[in-house]
XYZ file of C-alpha atoms in Angstrom:
757
model
C 12.365 -3.968 -26.617
C 14.024 -3.858 -30.011
C 17.678 -3.142 -29.997
C 17.246 -0.839 -32.987
C 15.445 2.458 -33.086
C 12.988 2.722 -35.986
C 13.499 5.647 -38.294
C 11.280 6.872 -41.148
C 13.113 6.225 -44.423
C 12.173 6.732 -48.047
C 11.461 3.759 -50.270
C 14.510 4.364 -52.459
C 16.806 3.333 -49.680
C 14.834 0.305 -48.482
C 16.306 -2.060 -51.067
C 19.888 -1.180 -50.304
C 19.253 -1.351 -46.593
C 17.684 -4.768 -47.004
C 20.805 -6.023 -48.784
C 22.982 -4.842 -45.956
C 20.631 -5.525 -43.065
C 23.089 -7.967 -41.549
C 25.716 -5.256 -41.505
C 23.465 -2.676 -39.881
C 24.776 -1.625 -36.460
C 22.577 -0.736 -33.517
C 21.949 2.951 -33.035
C 20.668 3.319 -29.504
C 19.100 1.228 -26.803
C 17.006 2.156 -23.828
C 18.429 0.645 -20.691
C 16.548 0.275 -17.417
C 18.773 0.405 -14.344
C 17.912 -0.308 -10.726
C 19.212 1.945 -7.985
C 19.784 -0.195 -4.868
C 20.141 2.822 -2.599
C 16.948 4.716 -3.430
C 14.794 1.780 -4.473
C 13.802 3.539 -7.702
C 13.821 2.522 -11.346
C 15.276 4.966 -13.806
C 16.081 4.864 -17.516
C 19.098 6.033 -19.432
C 19.328 6.341 -23.200
C 22.779 5.035 -24.063
C 24.596 3.674 -27.048
C 24.692 -0.090 -27.320
C 28.418 0.042 -26.652
C 27.708 1.475 -23.212
C 29.375 4.842 -23.951
C 27.659 8.222 -23.627
C 26.590 10.054 -26.740
C 28.711 13.100 -27.598
C 27.626 16.016 -25.481
C 25.393 13.890 -23.286
C 25.605 14.778 -19.610
C 25.998 12.089 -17.035
C 22.714 11.192 -15.362
C 24.313 9.885 -12.185
C 24.951 12.092 -9.209
C 26.363 11.614 -5.753
C 23.460 11.462 -3.358
C 24.161 12.569 0.180
C 22.319 11.036 3.097
C 22.620 13.138 6.225
C 21.903 11.830 9.693
C 22.536 13.253 13.120
C 25.773 11.423 13.697
C 27.364 11.011 10.257
C 27.239 11.906 6.596
C 27.193 9.174 4.047
C 27.646 9.366 0.351
C 26.732 6.930 -2.348
C 29.514 5.390 -4.351
C 28.412 3.851 -7.602
C 29.566 0.356 -8.369
C 28.730 -1.620 -11.460
C 28.216 -5.364 -11.465
C 27.370 -7.660 -14.318
C 23.860 -9.088 -14.345
C 23.617 -12.838 -14.557
C 21.923 -12.995 -17.943
C 24.189 -10.464 -19.642
C 27.267 -12.142 -18.210
C 26.182 -15.500 -19.593
C 25.355 -13.954 -22.959
C 28.720 -12.229 -23.005
C 30.523 -15.472 -22.175
C 28.703 -17.509 -24.812
C 29.228 -14.967 -27.592
C 32.884 -14.726 -26.726
C 33.164 -18.502 -26.813
C 31.412 -18.601 -30.184
C 34.012 -16.288 -31.649
C 36.785 -18.345 -30.125
C 35.248 -21.514 -31.527
C 35.312 -20.078 -35.066
C 39.047 -19.438 -34.858
C 40.318 -22.331 -32.760
C 39.842 -26.066 -32.800
C 40.897 -29.247 -31.098
C 42.646 -28.526 -27.818
C 40.822 -25.202 -27.424
C 37.441 -26.948 -27.069
C 38.215 -28.227 -23.578
C 39.473 -24.815 -22.481
C 36.313 -23.174 -23.820
C 34.131 -25.562 -21.844
C 36.010 -24.775 -18.628
C 35.779 -21.051 -19.329
C 32.014 -21.284 -19.885
C 31.362 -23.131 -16.632
C 33.645 -20.990 -14.468
C 32.519 -17.710 -16.039
C 28.851 -18.521 -15.492
C 29.567 -19.344 -11.848
C 31.614 -16.206 -11.274
C 28.880 -13.992 -12.711
C 26.059 -15.819 -10.990
C 26.119 -14.161 -7.585
C 26.266 -10.631 -6.339
C 25.811 -9.872 -2.616
C 23.151 -7.284 -3.361
C 21.443 -8.978 -6.309
C 18.942 -11.040 -4.346
C 18.107 -8.101 -2.109
C 17.665 -5.787 -5.101
C 15.307 -8.217 -6.811
C 13.281 -8.624 -3.631
C 12.999 -4.886 -3.089
C 12.110 -4.253 -6.730
C 9.323 -6.811 -6.499
C 7.903 -5.170 -3.389
C 7.451 -1.715 -4.815
C 7.201 -0.206 -8.277
C 6.596 3.514 -8.731
C 5.440 3.827 -5.150
C 2.568 1.335 -5.445
C 2.731 -1.388 -2.820
C 2.097 -4.836 -4.261
C 0.299 -7.461 -2.137
C 2.647 -10.135 -0.872
C 1.736 -13.733 -1.632
C 3.583 -16.459 0.264
C 3.813 -19.894 -1.305
C 3.201 -22.321 1.540
C 5.119 -25.527 1.900
C 2.331 -28.008 1.339
C 3.937 -30.468 3.747
C 3.406 -28.018 6.597
C -0.363 -28.440 6.223
C -0.153 -32.092 7.243
C 0.114 -33.230 10.840
C 2.808 -35.748 9.967
C 5.226 -32.977 9.033
C 5.155 -31.412 12.487
C 5.020 -34.727 14.322
C 8.124 -35.923 12.501
C 9.845 -32.581 13.076
C 9.139 -32.791 16.797
C 10.349 -36.394 17.023
C 13.606 -35.524 15.269
C 14.242 -32.605 17.616
C 13.501 -34.796 20.643
C 15.845 -37.542 19.465
C 18.599 -34.994 18.970
C 18.049 -33.602 22.471
C 18.150 -37.076 24.020
C 21.444 -37.873 22.310
C 23.106 -34.694 23.528
C 25.522 -35.148 26.424
C 27.062 -32.333 28.497
C 30.837 -31.923 28.475
C 32.162 -31.820 32.040
C 35.867 -31.537 31.334
C 38.078 -28.511 31.832
C 37.826 -26.019 28.987
C 41.078 -25.073 27.340
C 39.703 -22.083 25.410
C 36.895 -19.543 25.707
C 35.305 -17.371 23.002
C 32.830 -14.701 24.130
C 30.618 -13.032 21.531
C 28.652 -9.963 22.639
C 26.048 -8.439 20.345
C 25.637 -4.955 21.781
C 21.928 -4.144 22.003
C 20.957 -7.521 20.529
C 17.529 -7.997 22.080
C 15.409 -11.103 21.596
C 13.273 -9.233 19.069
C 16.445 -8.261 17.202
C 17.466 -11.914 16.968
C 14.009 -12.916 15.728
C 13.880 -10.176 13.100
C 17.465 -10.873 11.969
C 16.643 -14.562 11.637
C 13.688 -13.737 9.386
C 15.718 -11.290 7.294
C 18.536 -13.815 6.928
C 16.075 -16.390 5.643
C 14.400 -13.965 3.262
C 17.765 -12.927 1.822
C 18.259 -16.634 1.076
C 14.916 -17.025 -0.730
C 13.004 -18.442 2.241
C 9.979 -17.150 4.077
C 12.380 -16.464 6.951
C 10.515 -17.561 10.055
C 11.867 -21.113 9.899
C 15.500 -20.024 9.463
C 18.288 -20.138 12.063
C 21.257 -17.904 12.767
C 24.580 -19.601 13.468
C 24.530 -18.971 17.219
C 20.941 -20.228 17.539
C 22.306 -23.692 16.782
C 24.253 -23.785 20.065
C 22.776 -26.337 22.454
C 22.318 -24.388 25.684
C 20.210 -21.272 26.217
C 19.398 -19.142 29.273
C 17.800 -15.773 29.965
C 19.877 -13.030 31.574
C 18.696 -10.135 33.790
C 20.484 -6.952 32.708
C 19.691 -4.275 35.320
C 22.497 -2.225 36.897
C 22.909 -1.751 40.640
C 21.342 1.712 40.419
C 19.389 1.542 37.136
C 16.380 -0.458 36.003
C 17.332 0.052 32.344
C 21.102 -0.495 31.967
C 23.977 0.832 29.889
C 26.741 -1.103 28.130
C 29.560 -0.242 30.552
C 27.985 -1.697 33.678
C 26.498 -4.699 31.864
C 29.816 -5.585 30.207
C 31.473 -5.284 33.614
C 29.001 -7.837 34.979
C 29.572 -10.228 32.059
C 33.372 -10.122 32.226
C 34.080 -9.693 35.959
C 31.185 -11.423 37.710
C 30.340 -8.250 39.672
C 27.436 -5.914 38.920
C 28.222 -2.205 38.748
C 26.595 1.210 38.705
C 25.366 2.928 35.569
C 28.151 4.165 33.229
C 31.018 2.794 35.373
C 33.654 0.375 34.071
C 35.609 -2.340 35.855
C 34.636 -1.276 39.388
C 32.153 -2.455 42.007
C 29.103 -0.652 43.368
C 31.122 1.514 45.763
C 32.155 3.665 42.807
C 29.423 5.844 41.374
C 29.247 7.762 38.131
C 31.805 10.604 37.918
C 33.560 9.752 41.183
C 36.598 12.053 41.282
C 38.657 10.096 43.830
C 41.094 8.072 41.749
C 42.375 6.152 44.758
C 38.808 5.061 45.513
C 38.506 3.807 41.940
C 41.710 1.791 42.309
C 40.641 0.366 45.668
C 37.330 -0.863 44.253
C 38.427 -2.150 40.852
C 37.481 -5.700 39.875
C 39.437 -8.089 37.657
C 38.037 -9.589 34.465
C 38.163 -13.017 32.872
C 41.010 -11.682 30.688
C 43.141 -10.983 33.757
C 42.415 -14.415 35.236
C 43.293 -16.104 31.941
C 46.617 -14.259 31.719
C 47.493 -15.360 35.239
C 46.879 -18.949 34.085
C 49.293 -18.511 31.173
C 46.659 -18.274 28.461
C 46.718 -15.925 25.482
C 44.048 -13.223 25.362
C 42.525 -10.957 22.758
C 39.774 -8.435 22.012
C 38.060 -7.871 18.655
C 35.379 -5.228 18.079
C 33.965 -3.070 15.294
C 33.525 -0.130 17.672
C 36.321 1.951 19.158
C 38.617 -0.355 21.081
C 38.193 2.042 24.032
C 34.389 1.841 23.908
C 32.327 0.527 26.809
C 32.091 -3.201 26.087
C 35.729 -3.945 25.153
C 37.027 -1.532 27.815
C 35.255 -3.502 30.546
C 37.831 -6.221 30.006
C 40.846 -4.092 30.964
C 39.919 -0.591 32.256
C 38.735 0.841 35.589
C 37.015 4.258 35.477
C 34.022 5.997 37.022
C 32.792 7.238 33.641
C 32.918 5.268 30.401
C 33.433 8.543 28.490
C 37.020 8.802 29.760
C 38.315 7.155 26.587
C 40.924 9.868 26.003
C 42.733 12.285 28.327
C 40.703 15.045 26.669
C 37.559 13.583 28.252
C 38.943 13.197 31.772
C 37.738 16.100 33.970
C 40.301 18.492 35.399
C 38.758 18.689 38.897
C 40.060 15.287 39.976
C 41.913 15.048 43.283
C 44.777 13.372 41.423
C 45.391 12.420 37.775
C 43.462 9.361 36.606
C 44.515 7.400 33.551
C 42.184 7.485 30.594
C 40.995 4.213 29.043
C 43.423 4.288 26.095
C 46.438 4.649 28.405
C 45.204 1.813 30.610
C 45.008 -0.411 27.529
C 48.643 0.244 26.601
C 50.285 0.686 30.020
C 48.385 -1.408 32.600
C 47.520 -5.076 32.935
C 45.643 -6.863 31.533
C 45.521 -4.494 28.526
C 49.287 -4.322 28.076
C 49.491 -8.129 27.930
C 46.728 -8.678 25.380
C 48.051 -10.690 22.439
C 45.427 -9.424 19.993
C 43.789 -5.980 19.947
C 41.636 -5.119 16.930
C 38.999 -2.442 16.426
C 38.595 1.249 15.674
C 39.355 4.442 17.556
C 42.808 5.631 16.460
C 41.931 9.153 17.596
C 42.752 8.455 21.247
C 46.145 6.928 20.479
C 48.049 9.982 19.218
C 48.290 13.682 19.954
C 46.577 16.705 18.498
C 49.653 17.475 16.378
C 49.339 14.200 14.474
C 47.171 13.809 11.361
C 45.220 10.581 11.097
C 46.340 8.761 7.933
C 42.816 7.537 7.217
C 40.267 9.135 4.879
C 39.064 11.590 7.534
C 42.359 13.496 7.714
C 41.445 14.618 11.231
C 43.885 15.349 14.012
C 44.459 13.169 17.042
C 42.666 13.954 20.290
C 45.297 13.491 23.000
C 46.257 16.694 24.803
C 49.337 15.079 26.345
C 50.664 14.484 22.788
C 51.470 10.855 23.595
C 51.781 8.424 20.701
C 50.408 5.273 22.282
C 50.977 3.211 19.146
C 54.707 3.928 19.237
C 54.592 3.288 22.974
C 53.038 -0.147 22.349
C 55.777 -0.982 19.826
C 58.512 0.198 22.204
C 57.000 -1.894 24.975
C 57.117 -5.030 22.820
C 60.791 -4.411 22.084
C 61.622 -3.662 25.711
C 60.062 -6.981 26.753
C 61.978 -8.766 23.977
C 58.634 -9.701 22.397
C 59.847 -9.318 18.840
C 57.055 -11.184 17.033
C 54.601 -8.303 16.830
C 52.695 -6.456 14.118
C 50.712 -3.241 13.827
C 48.140 -2.989 11.012
C 45.528 -0.476 9.914
C 43.921 -1.906 6.757
C 42.492 -5.119 5.353
C 45.523 -5.820 3.179
C 47.855 -5.275 6.140
C 45.797 -7.698 8.209
C 45.829 -10.374 5.506
C 49.599 -10.049 5.164
C 50.197 -10.883 8.833
C 51.886 -14.253 9.298
C 49.672 -15.715 11.988
C 52.011 -18.643 12.578
C 54.817 -16.272 13.609
C 52.968 -13.410 15.291
C 52.545 -13.295 19.060
C 51.213 -9.733 19.413
C 48.926 -7.896 17.001
C 47.548 -4.360 17.274
C 45.036 -3.363 14.602
C 43.344 0.049 14.577
C 41.317 0.353 11.379
C 39.420 3.639 11.730
C 39.549 7.064 13.321
C 36.441 6.393 15.415
C 34.019 3.463 15.162
C 34.473 1.097 12.257
C 31.901 1.262 9.463
C 28.648 -0.643 9.324
C 29.089 -3.852 7.351
C 26.903 -2.447 4.553
C 29.042 0.703 4.362
C 32.448 -0.911 4.746
C 35.174 -0.274 2.197
C 35.959 -3.830 1.122
C 39.143 -2.947 -0.772
C 42.600 -3.671 0.570
C 42.814 -0.088 1.822
C 39.551 -0.429 3.737
C 38.424 -2.090 6.949
C 38.266 -5.844 7.562
C 35.001 -7.504 8.467
C 34.215 -8.825 11.925
C 34.613 -12.332 10.501
C 38.067 -11.616 9.092
C 39.267 -10.123 12.373
C 37.880 -13.080 14.326
C 39.601 -15.604 12.077
C 42.964 -13.863 12.334
C 42.690 -13.533 16.108
C 41.916 -17.224 16.556
C 44.831 -18.302 14.380
C 47.232 -16.239 16.494
C 45.814 -17.135 19.899
C 45.505 -20.866 19.181
C 49.304 -21.203 19.058
C 49.447 -21.124 22.863
C 49.409 -24.710 24.214
C 47.715 -23.512 27.411
C 44.748 -22.067 25.545
C 43.226 -18.634 25.071
C 40.319 -16.300 25.828
C 38.908 -14.136 23.023
C 36.255 -11.416 23.353
C 34.437 -10.484 20.121
C 31.928 -7.621 20.067
C 29.438 -6.776 17.338
C 28.954 -3.261 18.654
C 27.316 -1.537 15.712
C 23.999 -3.333 16.323
C 23.459 -0.954 19.223
C 24.388 2.131 17.202
C 21.894 1.351 14.448
C 19.165 0.774 17.037
C 19.946 4.144 18.615
C 19.153 5.722 15.241
C 16.019 3.568 14.695
C 17.555 2.124 11.522
C 16.348 -1.438 11.979
C 17.547 -2.685 8.598
C 21.156 -1.873 9.450
C 20.844 -3.337 12.960
C 19.548 -6.627 11.565
C 22.348 -6.827 9.012
C 24.888 -6.179 11.771
C 23.331 -9.061 13.712
C 23.716 -11.289 10.666
C 27.345 -10.154 10.430
C 27.886 -11.289 14.025
C 26.303 -14.622 13.098
C 28.841 -14.998 10.287
C 31.670 -14.421 12.763
C 30.246 -17.108 15.064
C 29.984 -19.508 12.141
C 33.592 -18.821 11.174
C 34.794 -19.362 14.740
C 32.974 -22.678 15.050
C 34.747 -23.918 11.943
C 38.116 -23.070 13.480
C 37.737 -24.724 16.878
C 37.122 -28.025 18.580
C 34.062 -27.608 20.778
C 35.222 -30.483 22.947
C 37.751 -28.167 24.613
C 36.410 -24.719 23.709
C 33.524 -23.009 25.464
C 31.771 -20.633 23.073
C 29.095 -18.237 24.334
C 26.987 -15.635 22.501
C 25.033 -13.045 24.458
C 24.005 -9.402 24.603
C 24.730 -6.727 27.165
C 21.252 -5.191 27.001
C 18.135 -4.983 24.845
C 16.584 -2.322 22.615
C 12.910 -1.350 22.394
C 12.266 -2.963 19.008
C 8.899 -4.680 18.548
C 7.546 -7.024 15.864
C 3.851 -6.262 15.468
C 0.893 -5.824 13.146
C -0.278 -9.382 12.420
C 1.864 -9.661 9.306
C 1.229 -12.752 7.134
C 3.737 -15.582 6.895
C 6.760 -14.648 4.797
C 5.927 -10.946 4.780
C 9.126 -8.871 4.297
C 10.339 -8.190 7.819
C 11.357 -4.659 6.820
C 8.045 -4.127 5.049
C 4.536 -3.067 6.029
C 1.980 -4.626 8.320
C -1.356 -5.874 7.027
C -3.369 -3.111 8.701
C -3.331 0.696 8.827
C -3.140 3.127 11.709
C -6.650 4.121 12.849
C -6.037 7.852 13.254
C -4.153 8.536 10.013
C -5.184 5.588 7.854
C -1.528 5.286 6.875
C 0.195 1.910 6.680
C 2.846 1.139 9.276
C 5.829 -1.165 9.404
C 6.122 -4.532 11.088
C 9.125 -3.260 13.074
C 8.488 -0.299 15.386
C 10.571 1.257 18.183
C 9.332 2.360 21.568
C 11.346 5.597 21.395
C 13.863 7.407 19.241
C 14.273 9.789 16.294
C 11.738 7.842 14.220
C 8.842 9.638 15.899
C 7.583 12.070 13.234
C 4.672 14.507 13.466
C 2.902 14.331 11.117
C 3.941 10.818 10.260
C 5.129 10.272 6.709
C 3.627 7.670 4.403
C 6.134 4.768 4.439
C 5.327 3.761 0.841
C 6.197 6.949 -1.035
C 9.466 8.459 -2.209
C 12.367 8.881 0.219
C 10.225 7.619 3.104
C 9.808 4.224 1.451
C 10.616 1.192 3.566
C 12.431 -0.133 0.507
C 15.362 2.088 1.457
C 17.961 0.099 3.428
C 18.404 3.125 5.718
C 14.745 3.735 6.384
C 14.172 5.110 9.893
C 11.479 3.018 11.577
C 8.591 4.699 13.341
C 8.957 5.297 17.106
C 6.211 5.882 19.664
C 8.090 8.447 21.792
C 10.397 11.074 20.336
C 13.992 11.079 21.519
C 16.994 12.493 19.724
C 18.609 9.093 20.244
C 16.784 5.915 21.199
C 17.186 4.632 24.756
C 17.894 1.051 25.795
C 15.379 -1.573 26.875
C 15.410 -3.257 30.285
C 14.201 -6.647 29.029
C 16.057 -9.888 29.599
C 18.515 -11.018 26.943
C 19.549 -14.510 25.882
C 22.839 -16.361 26.135
C 23.602 -19.243 23.762
C 26.466 -21.596 24.624
C 28.205 -24.791 23.579
C 31.238 -26.672 24.836
C 32.592 -27.620 28.284
C 30.127 -26.783 31.076
C 27.840 -24.902 28.683
C 24.948 -26.788 30.297
C 25.375 -24.542 33.350
C 23.628 -21.826 31.354
C 20.021 -22.648 32.152
C 16.977 -20.903 33.566
C 16.936 -17.169 34.316
C 20.196 -15.853 35.762
C 21.841 -12.639 36.873
C 24.213 -11.168 34.310
C 27.103 -11.484 36.759
C 26.583 -15.269 36.761
C 28.104 -15.516 33.271
C 31.688 -14.769 34.347
C 31.489 -17.407 37.082
C 30.628 -20.114 34.542
C 33.520 -18.947 32.377
C 35.986 -19.093 35.263
C 34.682 -22.470 36.472
C 34.983 -24.031 33.018
C 38.506 -22.644 32.464
C 39.708 -23.314 36.027
C 40.904 -19.742 36.504
C 40.391 -17.112 39.178
C 38.630 -18.403 42.275
C 37.804 -21.731 40.576
C 41.283 -22.970 39.668
C 41.356 -25.703 42.330
C 38.033 -27.407 41.601
C 37.893 -31.182 41.164
C 37.642 -31.083 37.378
C 40.644 -28.756 37.086
C 43.274 -31.207 35.963
C 44.616 -31.882 32.513
C 44.455 -35.373 31.082
C 47.777 -37.157 30.398
C 47.248 -36.771 26.665
C 46.812 -33.030 27.061
C 49.804 -32.685 29.354
C 52.239 -34.713 27.242
C 51.017 -34.265 23.681
C 52.483 -31.186 21.959
C 50.267 -29.252 19.654
C 50.263 -30.640 16.138
C 50.717 -28.647 12.926
C 47.632 -27.223 11.300
C 46.209 -28.646 8.078
C 43.264 -27.703 5.919
C 41.013 -30.353 7.468
C 41.288 -28.587 10.825
C 39.085 -25.802 9.523
C 36.126 -28.079 8.814
C 36.284 -31.020 11.228
C 35.201 -31.323 14.800
C 32.095 -29.167 14.741
C 30.214 -31.856 16.621
C 33.030 -32.317 19.123
C 34.061 -35.722 17.719
C 36.722 -34.835 15.145
C 40.084 -33.130 15.495
C 38.928 -29.728 14.257
C 41.318 -27.774 16.455
C 43.306 -24.883 15.090
C 46.514 -25.967 16.788
C 50.062 -25.556 15.597
C 53.378 -26.782 16.890
C 54.412 -24.327 19.574
C 58.116 -23.595 19.776
C 59.208 -21.116 22.423
C 62.378 -20.432 20.490
C 60.262 -18.898 17.736
C 59.527 -15.991 20.012
C 63.116 -14.816 19.675
C 63.646 -15.777 16.047
C 65.048 -13.215 13.669
C 62.607 -10.819 12.078
C 63.210 -7.718 10.043
C 62.947 -4.668 12.253
C 60.970 -1.804 10.759
C 62.225 1.756 11.135
C 59.854 3.235 13.656
C 62.280 5.229 15.730
C 60.877 8.547 14.544
C 57.882 9.769 16.461
C 56.418 11.722 13.571
C 54.052 11.372 10.677
C 56.698 9.720 8.520
C 57.168 6.939 11.057
C 53.474 6.138 10.842
C 52.852 7.285 7.269
C 50.017 6.780 4.839
C 50.226 3.029 5.154
C 50.316 3.454 8.932
C 51.289 -0.205 9.118
C 54.185 -1.713 11.049
C 55.048 -5.359 11.265
C 57.944 -7.042 12.953
C 56.803 -10.520 11.950
C 58.049 -10.562 8.382
C 54.644 -9.599 6.994
C 54.272 -9.003 3.287
C 52.464 -5.723 2.682
C 51.301 -6.647 -0.805
C 47.869 -5.083 -1.208
C 46.751 -7.535 -3.888
C 45.340 -10.917 -3.014
C 43.973 -13.861 -4.942
C 41.788 -14.951 -2.072
C 38.205 -13.717 -1.706
C 37.088 -12.110 1.510
C 34.982 -14.195 3.842
C 31.264 -14.321 3.169
C 28.100 -15.559 4.796
C 28.399 -19.196 3.890
C 32.073 -20.065 3.913
C 35.318 -19.408 5.713
C 38.439 -18.879 3.631
C 41.279 -21.298 4.357
C 44.450 -19.228 4.212
C 46.840 -21.743 5.720
C 46.571 -25.244 4.232
C 45.415 -24.878 0.650
C 45.756 -28.023 -1.402
C 47.250 -28.181 -4.858
C 43.740 -28.334 -6.314
C 42.781 -25.042 -4.677
C 45.939 -23.382 -5.969
C 45.069 -24.614 -9.452
C 41.511 -23.295 -9.143
C 42.733 -19.849 -8.070
C 45.112 -19.536 -11.007
C 42.544 -20.998 -13.405
C 40.054 -18.348 -12.304
C 42.602 -15.630 -13.056
C 43.314 -17.149 -16.473
C 39.583 -17.410 -17.148
C 38.895 -13.765 -16.460
C 41.829 -12.721 -18.672
C 40.587 -14.901 -21.520
C 37.050 -13.588 -21.196
C 38.277 -10.013 -21.424
C 39.867 -10.775 -24.780
C 36.806 -12.707 -25.960
C 34.230 -9.963 -25.375
C 32.418 -8.993 -28.580
C 29.735 -6.776 -27.168
C 29.274 -4.472 -24.167
C 26.860 -6.157 -21.738
C 24.021 -4.455 -19.977
C 24.821 -3.452 -16.426
C 22.956 -2.988 -13.221
C 23.909 -0.019 -11.091
C 24.613 -0.914 -7.531
C 25.384 1.357 -4.648
C 27.352 1.043 -1.448
C 27.865 3.600 1.267
C 31.127 4.927 2.652
C 31.767 7.554 5.340
C 32.790 11.037 4.291
C 34.973 13.459 6.152
């Protein structure tokens, strides 16, 4: 399209216009923008400078998406397209070249290379291009997959099989005592969820998808796990998490108790008499550090199974505890702060601030809602007071990404992070600014750096809990992206540990009724349509379908038109049976493991078996006197060495150092730190920042370092001089480019979602 709009002009002016044609300025240009949220193309008639014409009304509006459980609004973000960014860089360099010489030439070359790289990638660009190619103006285009020609030959598969066999024959189990344990739980992560997420991950990286692998699928040992509860064929998260963490199966909806306690038992003494201890409690008794990281409420079912004992998982706050009890029972939030093992956890990170302060306290987050506690307790202040009373002065409380990044992990022994009023946001909806919420990967990295300072080891529980929530709403696209987010956290953890002495396990508490069907061709978009149509309606249907849930619509909408298009990232998949909220699935789930005694995960096992392998490998609980439970002389006499940047990348195969260890000095626990003024139990004491650190943390909300992504883990601790130079050079480059701009580039409009009040 021409940059200039043709106008009818009389011949008398043609000559003069020809003389000054080089001086003629563009009048208007028609710009085509892609809306990532709605999957539609729209046009806007703007000046070439990018400004609106006088009197022109803005064509962008806030679009509200309403679901049963939340309201979401679209926040427009603008990112430079690759081509326009390159054009902008080159034209700026051309102008610089006409005014500078000699020494400037080298600087210009560096600017060109770095600027092109910086503008090359946008996290949504590949997805937007894929979606735009799938559908234009509501007309579905046939998908054509370009086959790898090597796959057609027998030799390709024979060689692939031989390579896999050779790798399996070389693998040797590790039968030495584990020092550390990392447990990843993908809530609701069924086998079909893993398969679909694997395909989506591959397709987002320009592959057909089926041949791809998630990070935890690369772990050597795999077993199937039976998930039923004592009294339920199809389980819930509370009882299944209890089985995973305590080694004892429980009744539906109960937490941290055995089968003698049934749902809504009102006898608190009975609950106490039948409580069961978790792997976190056993680890603390062995002197290890412990921590919990989740993107749900920290008092939700899965994390609470590690420290709480109740007859109903809904007792997260005293408001939810029934009044007809024979005696007062502690709610889950109080048990976390007041009782062991919760009170001794070194790291606690997640959402759910609402159950930690009273109804007279306003949450400092964007919701502006009041607390939920009827007893008006401020459990955050209580946690801080408890640290001081125990002379545990190296603590920090944080409530935002910038606060978390400012924590000095080499000097912090206790960290409490509550980043949202209720559950934390889906990864796709997360506010990525310093005032927003950290990712699951960022929380996992910080937790490991704190826990690894203990020479006796640690146990860390990490939950990707929003997978389950998206499945409950039949929003498969979000569930798959949450699964990929969990995979990123696993990848980050593996780069921070030595798998020679660290057992890492990834599993799910239960399944969801998601199916992959329809005889879709190879490479077909996993969130797209099947090859065939439904017999009764002759409407196309999606490859992913749920057994039950809110996606059951009568009459069923056409999934290729308008707001019902599968191109939408929040498309609600079709469900066979209507339910206001989708139920769980009773199918077996997988466990993937690597490290000491990971080979014990084999065959089909009860879910309660998992905790026994954990305890046996760590030599804790009932297994602390087994034959392998002795430390080698090198482990007993060799103090932990300081961390360096190589620790973050080595040792993935168990042969290198690769251990995130630092010199442990007990005297550091009582070293001097600036004491924050938190004596006031009011809103001012926990103000808008809502952050408190007693570990000398710097609350600067600006950072040079990028947040962690899918393919790399940021090294915050041992940056070399070259990396420092690159960071400052990038800043200098962007400043220079701003000055060098000679034209306003075209922009793509990109949308992200954030929760409203």
